[in-house]
mmCIF file of C-alpha atoms and ligand atoms in Angstrom:
data_model
loop_
_atom_site.group_PDB
_atom_site.id
_atom_site.type_symbol
_atom_site.label_atom_id
_atom_site.label_comp_id
_atom_site.label_asym_id
_atom_site.label_seq_id
_atom_site.Cartn_x
_atom_site.Cartn_y
_atom_site.Cartn_z
ATOM 1 C CA MET A 115 102.798 133.712 114.068
ATOM 2 C CA PRO A 116 104.856 135.370 116.833
ATOM 3 C CA GLU A 117 104.341 139.077 117.460
ATOM 4 C CA ALA A 118 107.032 141.537 116.476
ATOM 5 C CA GLY A 119 109.696 141.402 119.127
ATOM 6 C CA ALA A 120 108.683 137.988 120.339
ATOM 7 C CA VAL A 121 111.405 135.447 120.960
ATOM 8 C CA ALA A 122 109.202 132.461 120.394
ATOM 9 C CA GLU A 123 111.638 130.347 118.428
ATOM 10 C CA THR A 124 114.980 131.644 119.610
ATOM 11 C CA GLY A 125 116.884 129.439 121.947
ATOM 12 C CA ARG A 126 116.318 126.447 119.728
ATOM 13 C CA SER A 127 119.299 124.699 118.181
ATOM 14 C CA VAL A 128 120.200 124.798 114.523
ATOM 15 C CA ARG A 129 122.668 122.951 112.331
ATOM 16 C CA ALA A 130 125.690 125.104 111.513
ATOM 17 C CA ALA A 131 129.319 124.887 110.327
ATOM 18 C CA VAL A 132 131.655 126.344 112.951
ATOM 19 C CA LEU A 133 135.276 127.476 112.834
ATOM 20 C CA HIS A 134 136.793 126.865 116.270
ATOM 21 C CA GLU A 135 140.352 127.989 115.641
ATOM 22 C CA ILE A 136 142.150 130.168 113.092
ATOM 23 C CA GLY A 137 144.332 127.870 111.010
ATOM 24 C CA SER A 138 141.949 124.961 111.280
ATOM 25 C CA SER A 139 141.576 123.181 107.938
ATOM 26 C CA SER A 140 137.967 122.159 108.455
ATOM 27 C CA LEU A 141 134.689 123.388 109.877
ATOM 28 C CA ASP A 142 132.817 121.522 112.574
ATOM 29 C CA ILE A 143 129.245 120.748 111.542
ATOM 30 C CA ARG A 144 127.082 120.527 114.608
ATOM 31 C CA ASP A 145 123.470 120.625 115.718
ATOM 32 C CA ASP A 146 123.814 122.388 119.047
ATOM 33 C CA ILE A 147 124.273 125.972 117.904
ATOM 34 C CA GLU A 148 121.573 128.211 119.309
ATOM 35 C CA VAL A 149 120.273 131.306 117.611
ATOM 36 C CA ALA A 150 120.723 134.339 119.872
ATOM 37 C CA PRO A 151 117.585 136.063 121.157
ATOM 38 C CA LEU A 152 116.023 138.354 118.591
ATOM 39 C CA THR A 153 116.415 141.942 119.716
ATOM 40 C CA ALA A 154 115.039 145.238 118.418
ATOM 41 C CA GLY A 155 115.950 146.212 114.883
ATOM 42 C CA LYS A 156 116.906 142.674 113.834
ATOM 43 C CA VAL A 157 115.319 139.904 111.836
ATOM 44 C CA ARG A 158 115.631 136.152 111.889
ATOM 45 C CA ILE A 159 116.168 134.543 108.526
ATOM 46 C CA LYS A 160 115.756 130.896 107.585
ATOM 47 C CA ILE A 161 118.696 130.408 105.241
ATOM 48 C CA LYS A 162 117.687 128.583 102.060
ATOM 49 C CA ALA A 163 120.920 128.785 100.050
ATOM 50 C CA THR A 164 124.468 129.940 100.597
ATOM 51 C CA GLY A 165 127.362 130.188 98.203
ATOM 52 C CA VAL A 166 130.870 129.177 99.231
ATOM 53 C CA CYS A 167 133.293 132.057 98.636
ATOM 54 C CA HIS A 168 137.085 132.115 98.806
ATOM 55 C CA SER A 169 136.735 134.619 101.655
ATOM 56 C CA ASP A 170 135.348 131.807 103.841
ATOM 57 C CA LEU A 171 138.592 129.929 103.281
ATOM 58 C CA SER A 172 140.499 133.152 103.982
ATOM 59 C CA ALA A 173 138.703 133.418 107.335
ATOM 60 C CA MET A 174 139.853 129.883 108.173
ATOM 61 C CA ASN A 175 143.497 130.555 107.339
ATOM 62 C CA GLY A 176 143.638 133.952 109.045
ATOM 63 C CA THR A 177 143.810 136.173 105.960
ATOM 64 C CA ILE A 178 140.461 137.754 106.877
ATOM 65 C CA PRO A 179 140.014 138.511 110.604
ATOM 66 C CA VAL A 180 137.163 136.666 112.262
ATOM 67 C CA PRO A 181 136.536 136.141 115.989
ATOM 68 C CA VAL A 182 136.225 132.478 116.972
ATOM 69 C CA PRO A 183 134.273 130.392 117.451
ATOM 70 C CA ALA A 184 132.333 131.569 114.417
ATOM 71 C CA VAL A 185 129.787 130.234 111.997
ATOM 72 C CA LEU A 186 131.260 130.983 108.565
ATOM 73 C CA GLY A 187 129.372 131.779 105.358
ATOM 74 C CA HIS A 188 128.443 135.249 104.148
ATOM 75 C CA GLU A 189 126.830 134.738 100.712
ATOM 76 C CA GLY A 190 123.270 133.750 101.561
ATOM 77 C CA ALA A 191 119.594 134.131 100.829
ATOM 78 C CA GLY A 192 116.543 133.044 102.742
ATOM 79 C CA GLU A 193 113.146 133.878 104.169
ATOM 80 C CA VAL A 194 112.385 136.227 107.034
ATOM 81 C CA VAL A 195 110.717 134.139 109.750
ATOM 82 C CA GLU A 196 110.655 136.579 112.655
ATOM 83 C CA ILE A 197 111.054 140.336 113.066
ATOM 84 C CA GLY A 198 112.336 142.242 116.073
ATOM 85 C CA ALA A 199 110.692 145.240 117.702
ATOM 86 C CA GLY A 200 110.690 148.351 115.564
ATOM 87 C CA VAL A 201 111.285 146.583 112.261
ATOM 88 C CA THR A 202 109.022 148.047 109.609
ATOM 89 C CA GLU A 203 111.007 147.560 106.367
ATOM 90 C CA LEU A 204 110.661 143.777 106.360
ATOM 91 C CA ALA A 205 107.861 141.378 107.197
ATOM 92 C CA VAL A 206 107.661 137.689 107.985
ATOM 93 C CA GLY A 207 107.628 135.773 104.687
ATOM 94 C CA ASP A 208 109.818 138.235 102.790
ATOM 95 C CA HIS A 209 112.570 136.719 100.665
ATOM 96 C CA VAL A 210 115.916 138.396 101.279
ATOM 97 C CA VAL A 211 119.579 138.405 100.300
ATOM 98 C CA VAL A 212 121.945 138.653 103.264
ATOM 99 C CA CYS A 213 124.393 141.543 103.074
ATOM 100 C CA TRP A 214 127.707 140.988 104.898
ATOM 101 C CA SER A 215 128.412 144.703 105.162
ATOM 102 C CA PRO A 216 125.086 146.383 105.958
ATOM 103 C CA GLN A 217 124.622 150.012 104.982
ATOM 104 C CA CYS A 218 122.856 152.164 107.595
ATOM 105 C CA GLY A 219 121.875 154.986 105.237
ATOM 106 C CA ARG A 220 122.524 157.651 107.866
ATOM 107 C CA CYS A 221 126.292 157.893 108.500
ATOM 108 C CA THR A 222 128.688 160.260 106.737
ATOM 109 C CA ASP A 223 129.829 157.615 104.232
ATOM 110 C CA CYS A 224 126.245 156.705 103.330
ATOM 111 C CA ALA A 225 125.332 160.388 103.062
ATOM 112 C CA ASN A 226 128.378 161.003 100.862
ATOM 113 C CA GLY A 227 127.258 158.391 98.351
ATOM 114 C CA LYS A 228 129.774 155.784 99.500
ATOM 115 C CA PRO A 229 127.523 153.412 101.448
ATOM 116 C CA HIS A 230 129.883 150.450 100.876
ATOM 117 C CA LEU A 231 132.276 152.178 103.303
ATOM 118 C CA CYS A 232 129.610 152.348 106.044
ATOM 119 C CA MET A 233 131.202 151.305 109.341
ATOM 120 C CA THR A 234 128.042 151.378 111.447
ATOM 121 C CA TYR A 235 127.784 147.602 111.750
ATOM 122 C CA MET A 236 131.396 146.609 111.114
ATOM 123 C CA MET A 237 132.483 146.054 114.703
ATOM 124 C CA ASN A 238 129.284 144.130 115.506
ATOM 125 C CA ALA A 239 130.926 141.121 113.859
ATOM 126 C CA PHE A 240 133.353 141.094 116.796
ATOM 127 C CA THR A 241 130.972 142.028 119.595
ATOM 128 C CA ASP A 242 127.445 140.990 118.706
ATOM 129 C CA ALA A 243 127.284 137.216 118.362
ATOM 130 C CA PRO A 244 124.265 135.912 116.443
ATOM 131 C CA PHE A 245 124.691 132.430 117.926
ATOM 132 C CA LEU A 246 125.364 130.758 121.267
ATOM 133 C CA ARG A 247 126.624 127.380 122.431
ATOM 134 C CA ASP A 248 126.411 126.350 126.087
ATOM 135 C CA GLY A 249 125.709 129.971 126.904
ATOM 136 C CA GLN A 250 128.927 131.148 125.186
ATOM 137 C CA SER A 251 129.008 133.510 122.198
ATOM 138 C CA VAL A 252 129.432 132.043 118.737
ATOM 139 C CA PHE A 253 130.150 134.794 116.224
ATOM 140 C CA GLY A 254 129.141 134.987 112.588
ATOM 141 C CA MET A 255 131.537 135.670 109.737
ATOM 142 C CA ALA A 256 131.442 139.380 108.862
ATOM 143 C CA GLY A 257 128.371 139.716 111.051
ATOM 144 C CA ALA A 258 126.606 137.104 108.927
ATOM 145 C CA GLY A 259 127.182 133.331 109.284
ATOM 146 C CA THR A 260 125.102 131.824 106.511
ATOM 147 C CA PHE A 261 126.431 128.281 107.003
ATOM 148 C CA ALA A 262 123.557 127.856 109.452
ATOM 149 C CA GLU A 263 119.899 126.971 109.152
ATOM 150 C CA ASP A 264 118.827 130.215 110.854
ATOM 151 C CA LEU A 265 120.567 133.552 111.233
ATOM 152 C CA ILE A 266 119.880 136.835 113.013
ATOM 153 C CA VAL A 267 120.977 140.036 111.267
ATOM 154 C CA PRO A 268 120.223 143.746 111.620
ATOM 155 C CA VAL A 269 117.386 144.774 109.322
ATOM 156 C CA ASP A 270 119.917 146.660 107.170
ATOM 157 C CA GLY A 271 121.691 143.328 106.562
ATOM 158 C CA ALA A 272 118.763 141.808 104.683
ATOM 159 C CA ILE A 273 117.637 143.150 101.326
ATOM 160 C CA LYS A 274 114.197 142.161 100.076
ATOM 161 C CA ILE A 275 113.958 140.525 96.664
ATOM 162 C CA ASP A 276 111.065 139.316 94.527
ATOM 163 C CA ASP A 277 109.529 136.027 95.632
ATOM 164 C CA ASP A 278 110.094 134.345 92.278
ATOM 165 C CA VAL A 279 113.908 134.606 92.336
ATOM 166 C CA PRO A 280 115.313 131.155 93.170
ATOM 167 C CA TYR A 281 117.260 131.233 96.418
ATOM 168 C CA ASP A 282 120.428 129.732 94.924
ATOM 169 C CA ILE A 283 120.547 132.510 92.308
ATOM 170 C CA ALA A 284 119.810 135.136 94.960
ATOM 171 C CA SER A 285 122.550 133.885 97.273
ATOM 172 C CA LEU A 286 125.290 134.586 94.724
ATOM 173 C CA VAL A 287 124.274 138.236 94.622
ATOM 174 C CA GLY A 288 125.106 138.499 98.332
ATOM 175 C CA CYS A 289 128.853 138.436 97.711
ATOM 176 C CA GLY A 290 130.649 137.104 94.621
ATOM 177 C CA VAL A 291 128.440 138.564 91.915
ATOM 178 C CA MET A 292 127.989 141.913 93.657
ATOM 179 C CA THR A 293 131.732 142.145 94.192
ATOM 180 C CA GLY A 294 132.880 141.117 90.709
ATOM 181 C CA VAL A 295 130.266 142.975 88.682
ATOM 182 C CA GLY A 296 130.392 145.916 91.089
ATOM 183 C CA ALA A 297 134.170 146.177 90.692
ATOM 184 C CA VAL A 298 133.572 146.777 86.984
ATOM 185 C CA PHE A 299 130.464 148.991 87.211
ATOM 186 C CA ASN A 300 131.160 150.986 90.354
ATOM 187 C CA ALA A 301 134.897 150.932 91.065
ATOM 188 C CA ALA A 302 136.379 150.998 87.550
ATOM 189 C CA ARG A 303 133.371 152.274 85.572
ATOM 190 C CA VAL A 304 134.560 150.401 82.496
ATOM 191 C CA GLU A 305 133.676 152.190 79.279
ATOM 192 C CA PRO A 306 132.421 150.621 76.037
ATOM 193 C CA GLY A 307 135.245 149.548 73.749
ATOM 194 C CA SER A 308 137.741 149.134 76.593
ATOM 195 C CA ALA A 309 140.460 146.513 76.873
ATOM 196 C CA VAL A 310 140.015 144.668 80.184
ATOM 197 C CA LEU A 311 142.209 142.192 82.034
ATOM 198 C CA VAL A 312 140.830 139.875 84.729
ATOM 199 C CA ILE A 313 143.349 137.838 86.743
ATOM 200 C CA GLY A 314 141.732 134.957 88.626
ATOM 201 C CA CYS A 315 138.618 133.226 87.275
ATOM 202 C CA GLY A 316 136.755 131.983 90.321
ATOM 203 C CA GLY A 317 133.228 133.090 91.177
ATOM 204 C CA VAL A 318 134.283 136.698 91.647
ATOM 205 C CA GLY A 319 136.522 136.819 88.552
ATOM 206 C CA ILE A 320 133.854 135.260 86.323
ATOM 207 C CA SER A 321 131.448 137.901 87.653
ATOM 208 C CA ALA A 322 133.945 140.621 86.707
ATOM 209 C CA ILE A 323 134.211 139.116 83.214
ATOM 210 C CA GLN A 324 130.427 139.192 82.896
ATOM 211 C CA GLY A 325 130.364 142.777 84.144
ATOM 212 C CA ALA A 326 132.992 143.778 81.576
ATOM 213 C CA LYS A 327 130.979 142.173 78.800
ATOM 214 C CA ILE A 328 127.790 143.961 79.888
ATOM 215 C CA SER A 329 129.775 147.232 79.992
ATOM 216 C CA GLY A 330 130.709 146.771 76.348
ATOM 217 C CA ALA A 331 134.412 146.002 76.732
ATOM 218 C CA ALA A 332 135.849 145.140 73.328
ATOM 219 C CA THR A 333 138.665 142.959 74.643
ATOM 220 C CA ILE A 334 138.442 140.864 77.801
ATOM 221 C CA VAL A 335 141.505 138.814 78.654
ATOM 222 C CA ALA A 336 141.092 136.240 81.440
ATOM 223 C CA VAL A 337 144.086 134.793 83.275
ATOM 224 C CA ASP A 338 144.133 131.639 85.370
ATOM 225 C CA MET A 339 146.444 128.647 85.618
ATOM 226 C CA VAL A 340 143.591 126.133 85.639
ATOM 227 C CA GLU A 341 142.701 125.037 82.097
ATOM 228 C CA GLN A 342 139.000 124.489 82.893
ATOM 229 C CA LYS A 343 138.770 128.047 84.297
ATOM 230 C CA LEU A 344 140.029 129.403 80.997
ATOM 231 C CA GLU A 345 137.312 127.477 79.160
ATOM 232 C CA TRP A 346 134.660 128.795 81.526
ATOM 233 C CA ALA A 347 136.013 132.342 81.269
ATOM 234 C CA LYS A 348 135.450 132.247 77.491
ATOM 235 C CA GLN A 349 131.919 130.915 77.955
ATOM 236 C CA PHE A 350 131.139 133.869 80.225
ATOM 237 C CA GLY A 351 132.477 136.546 77.884
ATOM 238 C CA ALA A 352 136.284 136.573 77.846
ATOM 239 C CA THR A 353 137.556 137.186 74.333
ATOM 240 C CA HIS A 354 140.888 135.570 75.227
ATOM 241 C CA ALA A 355 141.891 133.297 78.097
ATOM 242 C CA VAL A 356 145.517 132.579 78.944
ATOM 243 C CA THR A 357 147.833 131.254 81.632
ATOM 244 C CA PRO A 358 149.946 133.741 83.626
ATOM 245 C CA GLY A 359 152.975 132.759 81.516
ATOM 246 C CA GLN A 360 151.168 133.710 78.311
ATOM 247 C CA LEU A 361 149.943 137.079 79.539
ATOM 248 C CA GLN A 362 152.842 139.248 78.493
ATOM 249 C CA SER A 363 152.805 138.144 74.863
ATOM 250 C CA THR A 364 149.004 138.360 74.767
ATOM 251 C CA MET A 365 149.093 141.887 76.155
ATOM 252 C CA GLY A 366 151.751 142.809 73.599
ATOM 253 C CA LEU A 367 149.673 141.440 70.769
ATOM 254 C CA LEU A 368 146.297 142.860 71.806
ATOM 255 C CA THR A 369 147.320 146.297 73.070
ATOM 256 C CA ALA A 370 150.487 146.903 71.031
ATOM 257 C CA GLY A 371 152.386 146.706 74.307
ATOM 258 C CA ALA A 372 150.516 149.652 75.812
ATOM 259 C CA GLY A 373 148.631 147.631 78.423
ATOM 260 C CA PHE A 374 144.977 147.248 79.324
ATOM 261 C CA ASP A 375 142.640 150.127 80.096
ATOM 262 C CA TYR A 376 141.434 148.281 83.186
ATOM 263 C CA ALA A 377 143.037 145.387 85.064
ATOM 264 C CA PHE A 378 141.251 143.491 87.841
ATOM 265 C CA GLU A 379 143.185 141.402 90.331
ATOM 266 C CA VAL A 380 140.769 138.785 91.644
ATOM 267 C CA VAL A 381 143.120 136.447 93.504
ATOM 268 C CA GLY A 382 144.411 138.316 96.567
ATOM 269 C CA ARG A 383 148.207 138.092 96.233
ATOM 270 C CA SER A 384 150.998 140.626 95.911
ATOM 271 C CA ASP A 385 152.440 138.989 92.782
ATOM 272 C CA THR A 386 149.129 139.092 90.922
ATOM 273 C CA ILE A 387 148.513 142.679 92.057
ATOM 274 C CA ARG A 388 151.907 143.513 90.551
ATOM 275 C CA MET A 389 150.940 141.614 87.413
ATOM 276 C CA ALA A 390 147.708 143.587 87.127
ATOM 277 C CA TYR A 391 149.495 146.897 87.611
ATOM 278 C CA ASP A 392 152.271 146.032 85.156
ATOM 279 C CA ASN A 393 149.702 145.131 82.515
ATOM 280 C CA THR A 394 147.680 148.331 82.962
ATOM 281 C CA ARG A 395 148.344 151.036 80.393
ATOM 282 C CA ARG A 396 149.666 154.454 81.360
ATOM 283 C CA GLY A 397 146.671 156.375 82.663
ATOM 284 C CA GLY A 398 144.681 153.160 83.088
ATOM 285 C CA THR A 399 143.094 151.696 86.207
ATOM 286 C CA THR A 400 144.144 148.702 88.306
ATOM 287 C CA VAL A 401 141.488 147.399 90.669
ATOM 288 C CA VAL A 402 142.383 145.105 93.567
ATOM 289 C CA VAL A 403 139.368 142.874 94.175
ATOM 290 C CA GLY A 404 141.137 139.935 95.813
ATOM 291 C CA VAL A 405 141.633 140.001 99.581
ATOM 292 C CA GLY A 406 145.262 139.323 100.446
ATOM 293 C CA LYS A 407 147.176 138.870 103.663
ATOM 294 C CA ALA A 408 147.946 141.916 105.847
ATOM 295 C CA ASP A 409 151.691 141.163 105.673
ATOM 296 C CA ASP A 410 151.864 140.394 101.938
ATOM 297 C CA MET A 411 153.561 143.591 100.819
ATOM 298 C CA VAL A 412 153.372 144.967 97.266
ATOM 299 C CA SER A 413 156.087 147.349 96.169
ATOM 300 C CA PHE A 414 156.072 150.097 93.570
ATOM 301 C CA SER A 415 158.936 152.344 92.663
ATOM 302 C CA ALA A 416 158.589 156.051 93.289
ATOM 303 C CA PHE A 417 159.334 156.670 89.650
ATOM 304 C CA GLU A 418 156.763 154.305 88.148
ATOM 305 C CA LEU A 419 153.935 155.706 90.240
ATOM 306 C CA PHE A 420 154.674 159.124 88.811
ATOM 307 C CA TYR A 421 155.426 158.017 85.286
ATOM 308 C CA GLY A 422 152.551 155.587 84.771
ATOM 309 C CA GLU A 423 149.873 157.906 86.111
ATOM 310 C CA LYS A 424 147.816 154.810 86.737
ATOM 311 C CA THR A 425 144.930 154.668 89.159
ATOM 312 C CA LEU A 426 145.476 151.860 91.665
ATOM 313 C CA ARG A 427 142.458 151.208 93.826
ATOM 314 C CA GLY A 428 140.750 148.576 95.886
ATOM 315 C CA THR A 429 137.095 147.696 95.881
ATOM 316 C CA TYR A 430 135.190 146.738 98.987
ATOM 317 C CA TYR A 431 132.070 144.688 98.237
ATOM 318 C CA GLY A 432 132.123 145.872 94.634
ATOM 319 C CA THR A 433 131.814 149.471 95.875
ATOM 320 C CA ALA A 434 128.123 148.639 96.100
ATOM 321 C CA ASN A 435 125.100 150.613 97.058
ATOM 322 C CA ILE A 436 123.286 147.433 98.012
ATOM 323 C CA ARG A 437 119.737 148.804 97.916
ATOM 324 C CA ARG A 438 120.374 149.936 94.347
ATOM 325 C CA ASP A 439 122.742 147.184 93.227
ATOM 326 C CA PHE A 440 121.236 143.913 94.513
ATOM 327 C CA PRO A 441 118.048 144.640 92.503
ATOM 328 C CA ARG A 442 120.248 145.793 89.596
ATOM 329 C CA MET A 443 122.079 142.435 89.520
ATOM 330 C CA LEU A 444 118.771 140.587 89.502
ATOM 331 C CA LYS A 445 117.400 142.805 86.715
ATOM 332 C CA LEU A 446 120.429 141.947 84.587
ATOM 333 C CA TRP A 447 119.912 138.269 85.417
ATOM 334 C CA ARG A 448 116.233 138.498 84.379
ATOM 335 C CA ALA A 449 117.236 140.247 81.173
ATOM 336 C CA GLY A 450 119.521 137.326 80.333
ATOM 337 C CA GLN A 451 122.636 139.478 80.493
ATOM 338 C CA LEU A 452 124.049 138.037 83.701
ATOM 339 C CA ASP A 453 124.279 134.255 83.724
ATOM 340 C CA LEU A 454 123.979 133.188 87.349
ATOM 341 C CA GLU A 455 122.667 129.651 86.797
ATOM 342 C CA GLY A 456 125.777 128.823 84.786
ATOM 343 C CA MET A 457 128.037 129.947 87.604
ATOM 344 C CA ILE A 458 126.664 127.299 89.957
ATOM 345 C CA THR A 459 128.847 124.368 89.000
ATOM 346 C CA ARG A 460 128.093 122.317 92.118
ATOM 347 C CA ARG A 461 125.240 122.047 94.616
ATOM 348 C CA LEU A 462 125.707 120.441 97.974
ATOM 349 C CA LYS A 463 124.433 120.112 101.526
ATOM 350 C CA LEU A 464 125.929 121.718 104.615
ATOM 351 C CA ASP A 465 127.461 118.375 105.646
ATOM 352 C CA ASP A 466 129.755 118.581 102.588
ATOM 353 C CA VAL A 467 131.046 122.089 103.241
ATOM 354 C CA ASN A 468 134.612 120.910 103.909
ATOM 355 C CA ASP A 469 134.637 119.099 100.608
ATOM 356 C CA ALA A 470 133.590 122.380 98.991
ATOM 357 C CA PHE A 471 136.850 123.992 100.133
ATOM 358 C CA THR A 472 138.828 121.109 98.633
ATOM 359 C CA ALA A 473 137.042 121.521 95.294
ATOM 360 C CA MET A 474 137.551 125.290 95.388
ATOM 361 C CA GLN A 475 141.279 124.958 95.972
ATOM 362 C CA ALA A 476 141.594 122.371 93.217
ATOM 363 C CA GLY A 477 139.952 124.838 90.808
ATOM 364 C CA ASP A 478 137.186 122.375 89.950
ATOM 365 C CA VAL A 479 134.295 124.781 90.394
ATOM 366 C CA ILE A 480 133.124 128.323 89.690
ATOM 367 C CA ARG A 481 130.643 128.653 92.553
ATOM 368 C CA GLN A 482 129.277 126.003 94.883
ATOM 369 C CA VAL A 483 125.928 126.549 96.538
ATOM 370 C CA ILE A 484 124.782 124.817 99.707
ATOM 371 C CA THR A 485 121.008 124.435 99.869
ATOM 372 C CA PHE A 486 118.888 123.787 102.938
ATOM 373 C CA ASP A 487 115.629 121.856 102.721
HETATM 374 P P1 PAD B 198 138.220 131.313 93.889
HETATM 375 O O1 PAD B 198 139.116 130.507 94.743
HETATM 376 O O2 PAD B 198 136.916 130.749 93.465
HETATM 377 O O3 PAD B 198 138.991 131.798 92.579
HETATM 378 C C1 PAD B 198 140.296 132.254 92.577
HETATM 379 C C2 PAD B 198 140.868 131.946 91.200
HETATM 380 O O4 PAD B 198 142.181 132.504 91.108
HETATM 381 C C3 PAD B 198 141.000 130.450 90.931
HETATM 382 O O5 PAD B 198 140.388 130.152 89.685
HETATM 383 C C4 PAD B 198 142.507 130.217 90.902
HETATM 384 O O6 PAD B 198 142.870 129.184 90.019
HETATM 385 C C5 PAD B 198 143.001 131.569 90.435
HETATM 386 N N1 PAD B 198 144.395 131.847 90.787
HETATM 387 C C6 PAD B 198 145.055 131.561 91.930
HETATM 388 N N2 PAD B 198 146.325 131.978 91.860
HETATM 389 C C7 PAD B 198 146.472 132.560 90.645
HETATM 390 C C8 PAD B 198 147.565 133.169 89.968
HETATM 391 N N3 PAD B 198 148.754 133.277 90.559
HETATM 392 N N4 PAD B 198 147.365 133.641 88.723
HETATM 393 C C9 PAD B 198 146.156 133.538 88.124
HETATM 394 N N5 PAD B 198 145.089 132.950 88.711
HETATM 395 C C10 PAD B 198 145.250 132.483 89.954
HETATM 396 O O7 PAD B 198 137.974 132.698 94.673
HETATM 397 P P2 PAD B 198 136.750 133.747 94.594
HETATM 398 O O8 PAD B 198 136.446 134.049 93.179
HETATM 399 O O9 PAD B 198 135.677 133.307 95.528
HETATM 400 O O10 PAD B 198 137.446 135.011 95.284
HETATM 401 C C11 PAD B 198 138.544 135.662 94.641
HETATM 402 C C12 PAD B 198 139.137 136.712 95.544
HETATM 403 O O11 PAD B 198 138.189 137.759 95.758
HETATM 404 C C13 PAD B 198 139.480 136.183 96.951
HETATM 405 O O12 PAD B 198 140.696 136.784 97.377
HETATM 406 C C14 PAD B 198 138.327 136.657 97.781
HETATM 407 O O13 PAD B 198 138.652 136.748 99.158
HETATM 408 C C15 PAD B 198 138.106 138.019 97.149
HETATM 409 C C16 PAD B 198 136.818 138.680 97.475
HETATM 410 N N6 PAD B 198 136.839 140.016 97.641
HETATM 411 C C17 PAD B 198 135.715 140.703 97.996
HETATM 412 C C18 PAD B 198 135.805 142.175 98.135
HETATM 413 O O14 PAD B 198 134.961 142.810 98.805
HETATM 414 N N7 PAD B 198 136.795 142.800 97.493
HETATM 415 C C19 PAD B 198 134.498 140.046 98.161
HETATM 416 C C20 PAD B 198 134.482 138.671 97.933
HETATM 417 C C21 PAD B 198 135.634 137.971 97.616
HETATM 418 ZN ZN1 ZN B 199 132.581 136.444 99.649
#
């Protein structure tokens, strides 16, 4: 076993899926990506499973900024195989979930109880490349890059989990589940008996539906235009599932026209944000979970903002305190309240990652998980 701080295995090549250019419709799967030298305060993780999130697609099409070339993937779990100098919180052999927005625990945001807003590591994604190719930097999406066999992250970007949690289940906690359930628990704080609307039933939306059910929502209306998504939404706790065209009459029927107590937009578009806001009751809360384009403007009239007295807010990473919330998600999974197995509708290998984006866009899947042998 290498000593702490040793660089015994760095410099070797790993298989990884690389985005070369923004706007490219596919990732390049190659074997010549080197893991950067392990420096102090970081750990090397052997990735065992990684979910495929819509945000990966959004990095490809330029919605989410990512420096290129970059290894994409940010929803991963694996085993710590090497630790850098000064790392005491983790040891070789630990099982971890990768966190794409590490929380330092020391900055003003962390100290103020808003660790999800921690900026300590944010710019590292653009300056601190975890990979190399021919001596040139290869970045990692959001400072992660889980579409790779090995990955180097700061110790705060890896959260230890129990050894008996399957890696595919653990990987989902790293983004989609934390974000969707966290939007309900932490951002909206949905109360028992509430009427909840969830627009968009992908991995994140289905997680929000599960979170609403756990929170005791009495009515959970799911909206998607894909028929199969509506079926799945009901299996995961939606009391009603409708197409966008059916929403207005459903809202009228279920809330006497008043609107929902909480509405979650889980698509990332101005029109669905508007739809969520319009279907929120006066005094209710609209939560923007989806990540939309920087130039996709949403407009609100000066009068309606006053009159509706609605809370309109975003949620970054499910407003998570990851050291509290990753274990919390897994406790709910163990208790049988959060169905994570059921969310994995397709398993694949890294070589099929481009096909995963096709399936995601066709609406054929909830979550796809890539596993590494
Ligand atoms: P997904 O592609 O698996 O699911 C999106 C769903 O929305 C699909 O079922 C679509 O059919 C549906 N949809 C698309 N357009 C509409 C529409 N007009 N009306 C109703 N339904 C529609 O994506 P996902 O679940 O992986 O991610 C969803 C969003 O959440 C996406 O924008 C992603 O970038 C964002 C996200 N945000 C955070 C965060 O920190 N806030 C974290 C992770 C993902
Ligand atoms: Zn994600």
